[in-house]
Structures are given as C-alpha cells and as structure tokens.
Amino acid sequence: MEVALRANRRPVFMRRMPCLSLVTCLWLTMGVIADAAGNSISNSSSLPSSSRRPSAVTIGSLFTHDSVIGKAAKPAIQAAIDDVNADSSILAETKLKLLEYDTNCSAFLGTVEALQLMEHDVVAAIGPQSSGIAHVISHVVNELHVPLLSFGATDPALSPLQYPYFIRTTQSDSFQMHAIADLVEYYEWREVVAIFVDDDYGRGGVSVLGDALVKKRARISYKAAFTPEAPESTIKELLIGVNNLESRVYVVHVNPDSGLKIFSIAKNLTMMGGGYVWIATDWLPSFLDLSDTVKADTMNLLQGVIALRHYTPDTSRKKSFLSRWKSLKLKTTAATPNSYALYAYDSVWLAARALDAFLSEGGNISFSNDAKLVGLNRSNLSLSTLRVFDGGKRLLQILLTMNFTGLSGEIQFDPDRDLIHPAVDVLNIGGTGTRRIGYWSNYSGLSVVTPETLYDKPPNRSTSSQKLYGVIWPGEVTTKPRGWVFPNNGKPLQIVVPNRVIYKQFVTKDRNPPGVKGYCIDIFEAALNLLPYPVPHEYRLYGDGKGNPDYSSLVYEVAQNNVDAAVGDITIVTNRTKIVDFTQPYMESGLVVVVPVKEQKSSPWAFLKPFTVPMWCVTGAFFLFVGAVVWILEHRLNHEFRGSPRNQLITIFWFSFSTMFFSHRENTVSTLGRLVLIIWLFVVLIINSSYTASLTSILTVQQLTSGIEGIDSLISSSDRIGVQEGSFAWKYLMDELNIAESRLVELKSQEDYAAALEKGSKAGGVSAIVDELPYVELFLSSANCAFRTVGQEFTRSGWGFAFQRDSPLAVDLSTAILQLSENGDLQRIRDKWLSQAGCPGQATASDENRLSLDSFWGLFLICGIACILALTCFCCKVVSQYRRFSPGTEEPEVVIEPARTRSTARSTSFKDLMVFVDKKEAEIKHMLKRKKNEEKPQANQSSDGHSTFSPA
C-alpha cells in the first residue's frame, strides 16, 4: 500500500494542472467571465493614488460553510472583520471588506469558487480549509501574487518552497503526528495501525507519522485507507480486516464530517472494548466542541478514546471573545468555538495588521494584467480577467514578519513558516465529556503543566520528564493495554525447532504432544505460562534428522516471516540480531577449546621435583653452613655442643637438619647463636611451605598434560580442529580468527568427538575441538576424564529465542525469563536436564612450576649475612682474648707432648689457637683473671729489686 501511495503522489501536480485548465474552460464557457469582467473593470478604474490610503480593501474567504470547521470559522471571520473595522488603530480610515465563497465540500466546486474569488482583485484570501483545494489554489495565488492564509489546511506536504504564497495560520499536522509518536513511546507500544482518508490531508499526515514512529523504534504495521465518499460497507470491511491484525493501537486521521462513522462501525464490531487503543487527531475535538452537550449515543461510541486538540493559551483576550461568542451574528451553533475558529479569527487580524503596515510604508493597492494569460487569448476565453496584485510580494514579506498575540496565542512564524511554540492538549474521552490528561509541546514533549510555563526552562526530553495523568481506556479499564494480540485469523503461533541429532538433552523430537521436548522447550513453556495472556502455538521441526540443521538458516526463516519464532539452543550473535529480535538469554554460553589428556604415572622420585638441582644444592649447603656457624657460636658456652670431635661432628649434622622439622633438642644460649637460628628458622619455614605446595600441585593437577594451552596456541599451530555440525563456530573461526577451512573438521556425534580427539591430528583426527560451553560440559561428563578444556572462554554470548523484528512477544518473554531466573525455576529446569557428575580431576591445569634458586636467593642472602656477621663478632672476641693469653703461664694441666715442644715459649701455632678456642668461656675468663693477679706481685718484686741495688 505504501508503494501505491507514493506512486500516486508523484503525478499529483501533473493531474491538477489539466484539472485546473478544465475547470477554467467550463467556468468561462458558462458565461461567468463576462459578468466578472465588468466588475473587474469597475474596480480597476478607481485605483487609489499612493498619496492617500484607499477607502476600502477587499479580502476573500474560501471554505465550506456547512462543515464542522466552517460552522465555527464563519462567525469568527465575520467577528474579526467587525473588530478590525471598529478599531481605529488598524487601517485608519480604510475599511476591510470581505467576499465569501463556499467550496461546498467539493474539490471541483472549490476550485471554481476560488477562481471566481481571484477575479475580484482581492489582496488576500482566508482559507481554504481543505488541504486538497489548497494544493490547487496555491498554484493560482502563486501566479497572481495573492497571499493565501489558510486556517484549516494542515497537510505537511504544503511546502513554502513549492507554494511561496501559501501561509498556514494553524498548526501543521506534522506536530500532532510527532505527539502521537511520543504517546506510543510513552506507553511502550511498538506498532500502530493508521486509519485515514485517502486524500492529501490523510496521506500527508500518515506519511509524517510513519517517519516519527521510526525515530521512536516503532512503526505503522498497516495503513488502512478509504476514500472520502466511501460507504459504510467499505469502512466495515476495512475494519474487519484491521481487527484480524496483531496491533490493537489505531490512529484515526480522517475528516471531522465523516469520522464518527468509523467509531459507530467499530462499536458494532466490538472493537471498542478492553485491549483496544484508539487515538484520534484534532478532527474529533473539533467536532465535539461544536455543541455544548453532545448526544449520549455519540459519547457512548467514544468511551476511552485519546484525542489531540490544538492547544491555545487561556489569555484574557480569549476569555473575552468566548464570553461574547453566543451573541455573534451569523453564528449557527451555541457551542464554544473550536480551535479552527480561533485560527480563522487570527487570520483576519494577521491580514489586517499586514495591510496596515503595507499602506503605512506607502504601498499601493494596484493590479496589472498577467502577460502569460493575455498571450493565451487565442479564443473566446477571457483569461485576462485574472490580474496580478502588484504589491503581493511585499505584502507577503510583511505577513511573514508579523508578531502579535491573538486568540490562539502568539502569532509569529519560524523559518519554515510554521507558527512558533506548537502544542496540543491530550484528551481522554469518558462519561459525558472529555478531560485533559496532559499536554504535548514541540519544546519538551509530554507534560502535565501548561507548555508556556516550560518555555523559560531548558528543554527536557528525558524519559523521566515525560508525564501524563491516568487514562480510562476502552472497556472502562485503567490498566494500560498491551497494544497487540495474536492475529485473529485462527492460526496459532508457528514456532520452528531444530531437529538435533546430538546433545538431545537440549531439544529433540518427541512422539508425544507437543512433538518436541528438552531443556529449551521446558524453558519456553515455563516462560509462556507466566504471560498474562494465552499464546496458542505449534512446533515445527527444522532439519532432516540425519544431522544438525544449519542454525543461521533457521534464524533466516524467522527473518523472512516464514515462521513466527524459533525456539532452541540458538546462540545470540551479531549477524543474527540484525535480522531478528532475541529474548533475554536464558543460558550463558561461549566458545571453549577441548583437548585430550593423558594421566602420567607417578615417579618414585617425584618428591625431588619441587626443587631444581641448584636449589637442592644451595639448600643442603646452607643447612650445613648454618649448623657449623651455630656450633662455633655455642661451642664455648653451651655444654651440649662440646665433647669428642666425633660427637661434635654428629651434633653439627643433627642440629642442622633437625631445624627442617623444628625438632632440634639443643638449646642456644649465646646471643649471636640465637640471632642466626631465628633467621634460619624463618628461612626454613618459607622453604617447607613452598615445597609442600609445589609437591601437591605436581602430584595432583600436573598429572594432566596437553600440548594445546588455549585458543592462541591453537591458532598458531597447523593442527586440525573439530567443530560441531551446524554450529556458528565454523564461520566464526574462519571469518574472525582467520583459520583456514582446510583445518576444520565437522563432527556429527559425541562418539565422533571422542574418536577424533583420541586419533589426533596426525592420524586423521583432530588436536582440539572448539564448541560452546554447554555442549562441552555434557561431553566431558561422559568422557571418563580423558579430555578437558584449556584456556578461557574466548567469546561471551548466550542462548535466546528468536522472533520477527519488532515482535512484542519477545519483550514479554524476556520479562518472563527474568522471572524464571529470580524464582529459581530456571535452575530447577537445568538440574532436571543437564545435571551431570563432573570429572574430579577437571581442574584447570598449568605448566609444572618447579621452585628454583631465583625465588629464594634473598632469604639465603639474609641468612648468610647474619651468619657472617655473627662469626665476625665471635672471631674478634676470640682474637682479643687470645692476645691477652700467654702460653707460658698456662695451667699445668695443659699437657704438651715432648715431641711437640716448641723452641720458644712465646711462639704460637694454629694448634695452640684451636686449643684456646676449644676451651670453655668460663675457663678462659678464669685463666685471664689468674694471669692478671699473678702479674701484679711480679711487678712489685721487680720494682723492689731495682730500689735495693741502686747506688747510694
């Protein structure tokens, strides 16, 4: 239908020009030209001079008087003429005259009336109300330079670029269509059905609505058009077809004179009950405002309808005009004026103010013949009676720059020639009248405060700022309608399911209803049960049952609208999300690498593996070194470190290695010995802990070995890789990881998995398998720990259910899946189908980490420095004591064999030093003390001898 509408709109201008020529011929042949020519000559003979204002200027009005809009516009225009002529500040001594022409709701007659009006040398025209007539007349006024001020032609296609003399003094339908799009977004609907009259007015508005909805991620699912003169039977047939569609949100954009027929027929078809949404454009409030009290039967047809009405501020001038509305002459109704009456009134004042400015700057009301029309007088047709307004161009410029406050609000045009600050009232029809539930403005969207109060604030289009009051929907319900149902055509939802031949726990064929079973089916059925509405559906298997189907082709079936949805273990990947809508993932997934493993036999020398050879050597050396240092520091003070050389050697070895288990029995008494021992015990603690951890890792985790460490090492190798049949991993490995197709092997069963891995790549099998984690977990649970995963998951995705684009069921099911996750049903279903015993050795293995000297040289350095410092202090002390000791004064018990006698008593030897060091500390101190005491008498005797033999 869209294509047809677009095709029909292209030649519309070409169709109208012959129509205009035909109308002109008919009109001229009827003798109208002759009468009009006389009037034209009389008018042109008395053109005013530029030195003074004319006594009167003539404008025309062109609309259907006996219409919803015309009944309100006619008294408003006449009231405006009277008010202008009564106001001495406008046009001064010049009176404003009005010529009225009735278009009679006919495009043909409207065109004829418009041409007749142009014959009377009018300087401006008010109207028409019809967008179709406006399209045709705009060509005439463009040629004759007569501004056309339309208070009712709302078709957005009336462009100022094509029709420069057309000025819209009302709001374009473009704005209320954007308001409807905001309403659709506010209530979270995704699709609407547009019901409209098939003319310029209807097509133009619906075209803008479609563009506005696309920006809100919504769309028009169907365009239901009918001709302006369509009988009720045609409309009934149209609504029956609409009722069979999925969407329940209807936008009605029709003429006010015949729009109620739609609701009357919809009422008879029970389409005004619960679950339906009806949104009417401004035509409906325009009709309801015509009468103070609308008939009860009419209001019953409209219960729950949302309608839009042009917003006009409640100014004092507007209130004053409404108070005298009932007393206006020519008024044919007692109702308050609708918005079109206010726009018509302001149009007259706009023309009057512009003419006043035009005359004030010296403008002259004059007309001249159009050379183009005169050149066409090759027959009896007197086209020269249509003359050009000489000041039309200047008057047009003044009109577009006017700025004043009228009954409808501020009259000022933006660069696109639209009135500034467009806004609408959002109404809800209920009971015996309407109530306002909010406003919409082009400035800040939906709100519950008047638009003019928001103009002084920064524009705010955030979701949180969009507000409306509550709505009573059709069927007298206050809960927001879902906006869609399953098509009422007797067909259940067609769901395609993959016919798997491997990993049938997820989904497989079943002989019992509904024909399929598995983990994915249980998830889908549980989610459907949480929906507040029934979903009739039936499953169709996809695949021949001999091999897994291609999942990309399965998703493409949904995208091509061959089926409604796809349910199964379908991975959500980027390419698929571009053509279908997925639900919330119900299972996490990702690609992993599976490799074969071999259990190593335990070695009798496994306890040596934690340390490298240099580490063992240095550790053993330090045990001996620390034991010797402690022996040296404790030998002179601690009796436990004394005895025969053999016992002392054994003590050194025992003490050194017993510290490994903190089981040494010997106590340390020296300060330096304790310092060395504390540091060494800390080193031993670290070494013991590291050795225990490393040995445990070697005897458990490191029993599993494999040449493939992850996806990186797999890519860099040239080994063959196994991929599950039908999996997206095949294209992923080729397209994303650039792995040659010749390296990929398609596997069709779990037996193929095991056989291929056991053979290996060189024997015609594969070195690794790349598959999704849920499949791998099932495979490993039955593989007797002969295989394992290596590395990490290198993709992050999930499984979901696929639906056609913009399907509202996808959104509702996503919410249901989240509920399943929160209440624990998702896990219970998983345990039912997928709970399997895992392999106890299926821990992630790493390379064997043997402890080297690099990790401990700092500890050994600290311990070595402490030992050296302690030995240095000990040596200094011993040397100091030894220098104070004289071998000649030693105690008699020190036996020196005759064969070893020294030539000099004061000579020292290394053996003497070792003997001295071997003595106990207490003996050394005692010997030094006795030596000191003996040296004192000798010194006294020496001094006495010298005094005796001295000369007198």
PDB file of C-alpha atoms in Angstrom, residues 345-494:
ATOM      1  CA  TYR A 345     -10.194  34.969  13.654  1.00  0.00           C
ATOM      2  CA  ASP A 346      -6.440  35.496  13.994  1.00  0.00           C
ATOM      3  CA  SER A 347      -6.001  35.082  10.212  1.00  0.00           C
ATOM      4  CA  VAL A 348      -8.180  38.118   9.571  1.00  0.00           C
ATOM      5  CA  TRP A 349      -6.248  40.145  12.107  1.00  0.00           C
ATOM      6  CA  LEU A 350      -2.970  38.995  10.581  1.00  0.00           C
ATOM      7  CA  ALA A 351      -4.101  40.207   7.170  1.00  0.00           C
ATOM      8  CA  ALA A 352      -5.351  43.492   8.620  1.00  0.00           C
ATOM      9  CA  ARG A 353      -2.134  44.242  10.509  1.00  0.00           C
ATOM     10  CA  ALA A 354      -0.015  43.376   7.485  1.00  0.00           C
ATOM     11  CA  LEU A 355      -2.135  45.598   5.216  1.00  0.00           C
ATOM     12  CA  ASP A 356      -1.843  48.430   7.720  1.00  0.00           C
ATOM     13  CA  ALA A 357       1.943  48.108   7.703  1.00  0.00           C
ATOM     14  CA  PHE A 358       1.925  47.834   3.913  1.00  0.00           C
ATOM     15  CA  LEU A 359      -0.126  51.025   3.467  1.00  0.00           C
ATOM     16  CA  SER A 360       1.840  52.836   6.155  1.00  0.00           C
ATOM     17  CA  GLU A 361       5.056  52.412   4.228  1.00  0.00           C
ATOM     18  CA  GLY A 362       3.441  53.811   1.069  1.00  0.00           C
ATOM     19  CA  GLY A 363       2.227  50.616  -0.527  1.00  0.00           C
ATOM     20  CA  ASN A 364      -0.276  50.957  -3.359  1.00  0.00           C
ATOM     21  CA  ILE A 365      -3.242  48.663  -3.990  1.00  0.00           C
ATOM     22  CA  SER A 366      -2.963  48.097  -7.707  1.00  0.00           C
ATOM     23  CA  PHE A 367      -3.327  45.243 -10.169  1.00  0.00           C
ATOM     24  CA  SER A 368      -1.916  44.562 -13.603  1.00  0.00           C
ATOM     25  CA  ASN A 369      -2.548  42.103 -16.363  1.00  0.00           C
ATOM     26  CA  ASP A 370      -0.557  38.902 -16.477  1.00  0.00           C
ATOM     27  CA  ALA A 371       1.322  38.742 -19.785  1.00  0.00           C
ATOM     28  CA  LYS A 372       1.184  34.959 -19.682  1.00  0.00           C
ATOM     29  CA  LEU A 373      -2.607  34.957 -19.516  1.00  0.00           C
ATOM     30  CA  VAL A 374      -3.032  37.674 -22.143  1.00  0.00           C
ATOM     31  CA  GLY A 375      -0.928  35.692 -24.566  1.00  0.00           C
ATOM     32  CA  LEU A 376      -3.375  32.795 -24.254  1.00  0.00           C
ATOM     33  CA  ASN A 377      -6.338  34.743 -25.659  1.00  0.00           C
ATOM     34  CA  ARG A 378      -6.440  32.865 -28.934  1.00  0.00           C
ATOM     35  CA  SER A 379     -10.118  32.049 -28.444  1.00  0.00           C
ATOM     36  CA  ASN A 380     -13.201  33.448 -26.792  1.00  0.00           C
ATOM     37  CA  LEU A 381     -11.774  32.702 -23.316  1.00  0.00           C
ATOM     38  CA  SER A 382     -11.087  35.987 -21.454  1.00  0.00           C
ATOM     39  CA  LEU A 383      -8.282  34.900 -19.135  1.00  0.00           C
ATOM     40  CA  SER A 384      -7.117  38.477 -18.775  1.00  0.00           C
ATOM     41  CA  THR A 385      -9.718  38.997 -16.093  1.00  0.00           C
ATOM     42  CA  LEU A 386      -7.325  37.284 -13.648  1.00  0.00           C
ATOM     43  CA  ARG A 387      -4.886  40.026 -12.691  1.00  0.00           C
ATOM     44  CA  VAL A 388      -1.703  40.169 -10.655  1.00  0.00           C
ATOM     45  CA  PHE A 389      -1.543  42.039  -7.338  1.00  0.00           C
ATOM     46  CA  ASP A 390       1.406  44.383  -7.788  1.00  0.00           C
ATOM     47  CA  GLY A 391       2.128  44.688  -4.060  1.00  0.00           C
ATOM     48  CA  GLY A 392       1.649  41.000  -3.333  1.00  0.00           C
ATOM     49  CA  LYS A 393       5.313  40.222  -2.949  1.00  0.00           C
ATOM     50  CA  ARG A 394       5.857  42.996  -0.439  1.00  0.00           C
ATOM     51  CA  LEU A 395       2.680  42.128   1.459  1.00  0.00           C
ATOM     52  CA  LEU A 396       3.862  38.518   1.697  1.00  0.00           C
ATOM     53  CA  GLN A 397       7.128  39.656   3.250  1.00  0.00           C
ATOM     54  CA  ILE A 398       5.278  41.764   5.810  1.00  0.00           C
ATOM     55  CA  LEU A 399       2.934  38.884   6.677  1.00  0.00           C
ATOM     56  CA  LEU A 400       5.848  36.584   7.454  1.00  0.00           C
ATOM     57  CA  THR A 401       7.426  39.139   9.801  1.00  0.00           C
ATOM     58  CA  MET A 402       4.313  39.924  11.833  1.00  0.00           C
ATOM     59  CA  ASN A 403       4.407  39.280  15.572  1.00  0.00           C
ATOM     60  CA  PHE A 404       1.370  39.782  17.797  1.00  0.00           C
ATOM     61  CA  THR A 405      -0.735  37.877  20.301  1.00  0.00           C
ATOM     62  CA  GLY A 406      -4.050  36.597  19.013  1.00  0.00           C
ATOM     63  CA  LEU A 407      -6.814  34.439  20.410  1.00  0.00           C
ATOM     64  CA  SER A 408      -4.870  31.257  19.606  1.00  0.00           C
ATOM     65  CA  GLY A 409      -1.663  32.539  21.163  1.00  0.00           C
ATOM     66  CA  GLU A 410       1.443  34.161  19.768  1.00  0.00           C
ATOM     67  CA  ILE A 411       1.243  34.734  16.011  1.00  0.00           C
ATOM     68  CA  GLN A 412       4.799  34.530  14.697  1.00  0.00           C
ATOM     69  CA  PHE A 413       6.362  32.353  12.032  1.00  0.00           C
ATOM     70  CA  ASP A 414       9.599  30.400  12.203  1.00  0.00           C
ATOM     71  CA  PRO A 415      11.956  29.979   9.214  1.00  0.00           C
ATOM     72  CA  ASP A 416       9.831  27.046   7.991  1.00  0.00           C
ATOM     73  CA  ARG A 417       6.719  29.269   8.067  1.00  0.00           C
ATOM     74  CA  ASP A 418       5.166  27.308  10.921  1.00  0.00           C
ATOM     75  CA  LEU A 419       3.669  29.043  13.933  1.00  0.00           C
ATOM     76  CA  ILE A 420       6.091  29.086  16.841  1.00  0.00           C
ATOM     77  CA  HIS A 421       5.502  27.049  20.003  1.00  0.00           C
ATOM     78  CA  PRO A 422       3.256  24.328  18.568  1.00  0.00           C
ATOM     79  CA  ALA A 423       1.446  22.361  21.260  1.00  0.00           C
ATOM     80  CA  VAL A 424      -1.595  20.125  21.708  1.00  0.00           C
ATOM     81  CA  ASP A 425      -3.925  19.096  24.513  1.00  0.00           C
ATOM     82  CA  VAL A 426      -4.009  15.355  25.222  1.00  0.00           C
ATOM     83  CA  LEU A 427      -7.628  14.465  25.992  1.00  0.00           C
ATOM     84  CA  ASN A 428      -9.314  11.347  27.280  1.00  0.00           C
ATOM     85  CA  ILE A 429     -12.957  10.916  26.395  1.00  0.00           C
ATOM     86  CA  GLY A 430     -15.080   9.341  29.084  1.00  0.00           C
ATOM     87  CA  GLY A 431     -18.536   9.657  30.567  1.00  0.00           C
ATOM     88  CA  THR A 432     -20.343  12.639  29.089  1.00  0.00           C
ATOM     89  CA  GLY A 433     -17.308  14.724  28.207  1.00  0.00           C
ATOM     90  CA  THR A 434     -13.562  14.965  27.910  1.00  0.00           C
ATOM     91  CA  ARG A 435     -10.804  15.508  30.430  1.00  0.00           C
ATOM     92  CA  ARG A 436      -7.296  16.739  29.828  1.00  0.00           C
ATOM     93  CA  ILE A 437      -4.636  14.227  30.885  1.00  0.00           C
ATOM     94  CA  GLY A 438      -1.698  16.380  29.826  1.00  0.00           C
ATOM     95  CA  TYR A 439      -0.047  18.453  27.155  1.00  0.00           C
ATOM     96  CA  TRP A 440       2.437  17.924  24.374  1.00  0.00           C
ATOM     97  CA  SER A 441       4.735  20.599  23.032  1.00  0.00           C
ATOM     98  CA  ASN A 442       7.459  20.529  20.453  1.00  0.00           C
ATOM     99  CA  TYR A 443       9.687  22.074  23.105  1.00  0.00           C
ATOM    100  CA  SER A 444       9.607  19.476  25.887  1.00  0.00           C
ATOM    101  CA  GLY A 445       7.288  16.636  24.869  1.00  0.00           C
ATOM    102  CA  LEU A 446       4.629  15.266  27.207  1.00  0.00           C
ATOM    103  CA  SER A 447       3.894  17.040  30.484  1.00  0.00           C
ATOM    104  CA  VAL A 448       1.118  17.780  32.946  1.00  0.00           C
ATOM    105  CA  VAL A 449       1.877  21.509  33.131  1.00  0.00           C
ATOM    106  CA  THR A 450       0.970  24.097  30.527  1.00  0.00           C
ATOM    107  CA  PRO A 451       3.533  24.474  27.743  1.00  0.00           C
ATOM    108  CA  GLU A 452       4.126  28.206  28.253  1.00  0.00           C
ATOM    109  CA  THR A 453       5.451  27.537  31.768  1.00  0.00           C
ATOM    110  CA  LEU A 454       8.200  25.365  30.268  1.00  0.00           C
ATOM    111  CA  TYR A 455       9.496  27.813  27.672  1.00  0.00           C
ATOM    112  CA  ASP A 456      11.589  29.664  30.264  1.00  0.00           C
ATOM    113  CA  LYS A 457      13.290  26.419  31.313  1.00  0.00           C
ATOM    114  CA  PRO A 458      15.843  24.366  29.400  1.00  0.00           C
ATOM    115  CA  PRO A 459      14.194  21.764  27.143  1.00  0.00           C
ATOM    116  CA  ASN A 460      13.977  18.355  28.780  1.00  0.00           C
ATOM    117  CA  ARG A 461      13.120  15.316  26.680  1.00  0.00           C
ATOM    118  CA  SER A 462      14.362  12.686  29.131  1.00  0.00           C
ATOM    119  CA  THR A 463      12.157   9.669  29.792  1.00  0.00           C
ATOM    120  CA  SER A 464      11.649  10.618  33.428  1.00  0.00           C
ATOM    121  CA  SER A 465      10.300  14.046  32.488  1.00  0.00           C
ATOM    122  CA  GLN A 466       7.563  12.680  30.214  1.00  0.00           C
ATOM    123  CA  LYS A 467       4.366  12.523  32.290  1.00  0.00           C
ATOM    124  CA  LEU A 468       0.611  12.187  31.800  1.00  0.00           C
ATOM    125  CA  TYR A 469      -2.299  11.652  34.120  1.00  0.00           C
ATOM    126  CA  GLY A 470      -4.107   8.317  34.251  1.00  0.00           C
ATOM    127  CA  VAL A 471      -6.280   7.175  31.356  1.00  0.00           C
ATOM    128  CA  ILE A 472      -9.585   5.321  31.342  1.00  0.00           C
ATOM    129  CA  TRP A 473      -9.183   3.051  28.331  1.00  0.00           C
ATOM    130  CA  PRO A 474     -11.895   1.438  26.208  1.00  0.00           C
ATOM    131  CA  GLY A 475     -13.777  -1.109  28.251  1.00  0.00           C
ATOM    132  CA  GLU A 476     -13.510   1.181  31.324  1.00  0.00           C
ATOM    133  CA  VAL A 477     -10.143  -0.234  32.359  1.00  0.00           C
ATOM    134  CA  THR A 478      -7.325   1.765  33.897  1.00  0.00           C
ATOM    135  CA  THR A 479      -4.555  -0.728  33.167  1.00  0.00           C
ATOM    136  CA  LYS A 480      -2.502   0.187  30.139  1.00  0.00           C
ATOM    137  CA  PRO A 481      -3.461  -2.057  27.200  1.00  0.00           C
ATOM    138  CA  ARG A 482      -0.737  -4.289  25.846  1.00  0.00           C
ATOM    139  CA  GLY A 483      -1.373  -2.847  22.395  1.00  0.00           C
ATOM    140  CA  TRP A 484      -1.272  -6.113  20.490  1.00  0.00           C
ATOM    141  CA  VAL A 485      -2.799  -9.571  20.354  1.00  0.00           C
ATOM    142  CA  PHE A 486      -2.205 -12.646  18.299  1.00  0.00           C
ATOM    143  CA  PRO A 487      -3.758 -12.255  14.873  1.00  0.00           C
ATOM    144  CA  ASN A 488      -7.425 -13.134  14.925  1.00  0.00           C
ATOM    145  CA  ASN A 489      -7.173 -15.410  11.926  1.00  0.00           C
ATOM    146  CA  GLY A 490      -7.408 -18.811  13.624  1.00  0.00           C
ATOM    147  CA  LYS A 491      -3.718 -19.614  13.140  1.00  0.00           C
ATOM    148  CA  PRO A 492      -1.548 -20.441  16.176  1.00  0.00           C
ATOM    149  CA  LEU A 493       1.971 -19.120  16.513  1.00  0.00           C
ATOM    150  CA  GLN A 494       4.255 -21.059  14.180  1.00  0.00           C
TER     151      GLN A 494
END
